[in-house]
Short mmCIF file of C-alpha atoms in Angstrom, two decimals:
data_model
loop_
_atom_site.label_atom_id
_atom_site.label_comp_id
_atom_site.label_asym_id
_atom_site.label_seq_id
_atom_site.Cartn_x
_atom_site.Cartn_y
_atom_site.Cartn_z
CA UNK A 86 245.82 166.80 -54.70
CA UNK A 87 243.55 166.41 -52.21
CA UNK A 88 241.01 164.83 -53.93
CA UNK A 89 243.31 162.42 -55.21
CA UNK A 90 243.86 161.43 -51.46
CA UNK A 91 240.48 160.39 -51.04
CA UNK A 92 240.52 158.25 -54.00
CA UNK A 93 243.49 156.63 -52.70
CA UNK A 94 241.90 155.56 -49.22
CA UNK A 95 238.88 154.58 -51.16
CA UNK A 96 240.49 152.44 -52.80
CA UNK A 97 242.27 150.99 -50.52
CA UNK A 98 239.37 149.91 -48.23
CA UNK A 99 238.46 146.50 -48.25
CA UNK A 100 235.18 145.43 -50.74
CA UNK A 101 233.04 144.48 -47.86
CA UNK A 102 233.09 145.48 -43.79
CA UNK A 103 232.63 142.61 -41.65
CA UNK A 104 232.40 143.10 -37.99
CA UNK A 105 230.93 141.64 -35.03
CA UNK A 106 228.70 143.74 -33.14
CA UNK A 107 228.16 142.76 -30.06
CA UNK A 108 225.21 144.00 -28.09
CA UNK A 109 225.45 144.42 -24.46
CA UNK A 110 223.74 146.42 -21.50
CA UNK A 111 224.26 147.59 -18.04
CA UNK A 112 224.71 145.17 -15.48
CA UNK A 113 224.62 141.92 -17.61
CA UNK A 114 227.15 139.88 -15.51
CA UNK A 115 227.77 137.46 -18.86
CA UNK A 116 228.66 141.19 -20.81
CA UNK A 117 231.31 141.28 -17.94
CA UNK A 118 232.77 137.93 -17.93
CA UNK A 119 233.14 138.29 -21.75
CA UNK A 120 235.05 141.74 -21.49
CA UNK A 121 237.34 140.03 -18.62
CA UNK A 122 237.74 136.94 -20.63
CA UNK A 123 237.82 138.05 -24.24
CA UNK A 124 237.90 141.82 -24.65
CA UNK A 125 241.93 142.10 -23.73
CA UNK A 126 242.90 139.74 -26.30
CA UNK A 127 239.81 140.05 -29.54
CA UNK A 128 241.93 142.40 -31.13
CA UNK A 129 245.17 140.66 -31.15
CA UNK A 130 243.48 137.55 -32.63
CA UNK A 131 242.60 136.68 -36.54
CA UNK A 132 239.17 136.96 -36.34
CA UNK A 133 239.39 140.26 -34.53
CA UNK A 134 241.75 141.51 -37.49
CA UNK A 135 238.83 140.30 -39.76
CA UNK A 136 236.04 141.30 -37.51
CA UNK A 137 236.99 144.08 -35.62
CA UNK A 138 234.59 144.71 -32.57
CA UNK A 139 231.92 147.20 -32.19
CA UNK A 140 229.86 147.68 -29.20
CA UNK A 141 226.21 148.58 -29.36
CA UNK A 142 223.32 148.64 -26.47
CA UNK A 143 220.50 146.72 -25.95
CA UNK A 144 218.29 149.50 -25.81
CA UNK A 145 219.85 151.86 -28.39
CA UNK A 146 220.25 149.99 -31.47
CA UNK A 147 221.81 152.17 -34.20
CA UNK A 148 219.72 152.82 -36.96
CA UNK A 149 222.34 151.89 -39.72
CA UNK A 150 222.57 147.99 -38.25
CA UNK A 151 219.94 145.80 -39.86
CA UNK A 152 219.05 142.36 -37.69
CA UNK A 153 217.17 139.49 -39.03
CA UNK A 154 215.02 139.51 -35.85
CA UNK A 155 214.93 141.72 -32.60
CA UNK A 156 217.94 141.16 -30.29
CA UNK A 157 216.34 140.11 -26.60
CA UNK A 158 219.38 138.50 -24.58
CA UNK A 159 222.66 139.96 -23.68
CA UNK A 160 225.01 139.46 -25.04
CA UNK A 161 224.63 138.85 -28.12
CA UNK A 162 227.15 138.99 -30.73
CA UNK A 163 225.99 139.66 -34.37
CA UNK A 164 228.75 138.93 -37.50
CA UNK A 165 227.70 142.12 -39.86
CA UNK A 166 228.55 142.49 -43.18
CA UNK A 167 227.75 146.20 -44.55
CA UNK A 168 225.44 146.82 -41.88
CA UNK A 169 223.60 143.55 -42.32
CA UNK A 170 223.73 140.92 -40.06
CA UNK A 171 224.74 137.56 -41.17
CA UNK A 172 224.67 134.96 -38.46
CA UNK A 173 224.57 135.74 -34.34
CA UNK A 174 225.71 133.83 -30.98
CA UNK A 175 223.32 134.38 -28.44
CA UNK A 176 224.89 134.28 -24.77
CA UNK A 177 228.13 133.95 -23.96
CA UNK A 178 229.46 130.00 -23.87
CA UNK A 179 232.81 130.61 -22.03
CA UNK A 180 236.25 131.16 -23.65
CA UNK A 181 236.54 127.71 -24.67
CA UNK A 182 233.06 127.63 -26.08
CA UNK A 183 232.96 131.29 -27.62
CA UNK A 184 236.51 130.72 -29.45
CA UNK A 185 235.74 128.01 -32.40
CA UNK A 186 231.54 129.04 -32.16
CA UNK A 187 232.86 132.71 -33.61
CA UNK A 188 235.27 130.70 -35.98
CA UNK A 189 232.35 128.58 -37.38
CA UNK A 190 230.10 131.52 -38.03
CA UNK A 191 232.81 134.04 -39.44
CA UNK A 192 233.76 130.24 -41.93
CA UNK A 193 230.18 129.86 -43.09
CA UNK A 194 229.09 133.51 -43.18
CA UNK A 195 231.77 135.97 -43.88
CA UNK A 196 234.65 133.53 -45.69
CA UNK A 197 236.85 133.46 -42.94
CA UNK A 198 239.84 131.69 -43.83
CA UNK A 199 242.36 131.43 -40.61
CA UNK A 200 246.23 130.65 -40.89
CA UNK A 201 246.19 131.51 -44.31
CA UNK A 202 243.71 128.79 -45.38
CA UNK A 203 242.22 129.68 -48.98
CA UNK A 204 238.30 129.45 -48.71
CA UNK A 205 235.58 127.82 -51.24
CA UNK A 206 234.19 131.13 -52.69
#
């Protein structure tokens, strides 16, 4: 019965994990504008649904994330895909920068498709 469970929730997990990571440490004043600006709401937004958030620091990168290069400015906000990242924002633009920058990348790296839109792949 049990194992039956499992197999269940296995299946029902989605075929690839895409989340943006973004990588942050102590006393980066852009870090803070972004968690008073953007934090509150990421969640309750479409790309947060599709990307949920996870927070990493500067200066203890988890082994199971794999960058394309070394991450030197904070923040920086890598879209992952299985542990891989596929595209990253370095800095934080302000709100009405950071909104359709994250859109773009999620699009062209992770098939994003907002509002129901159906995407090319």
């Amino acid at each position: 019965m049990l194992a039956g469970f499992f197999v269940l929730c296995a299946l029902s997990l989605p075929a690839r994990a895409v989340e943006l990571v973004m990588v942050e440490q102590h006393g980066c004043e852009w870090c803070a504008r972004w968690n008073e600006e953007i934090a509150p709401i990421y969640p309750k937004t479409a790309e947060g649904a599709f990307a949920p958030l996870r927070r990493v620091d500067l200066r203890n990168m988890p082994d199971d994330l794999e960058t394309t290069r070394r991450v030197l400015f904070t923040p920086t906000f890598l879209i992952v895909e299985d542990g891989h990242e596929k595209a990253r924002l370095e800095g934080y633009p302000g709100a009405d920068f950071f909104w359709p920058l994250l859109e773009a990348l999620l699009r062209d790296h992770a098939d994003f498709a907002p509002d129901g839109e159906v995407g090319d792949s």
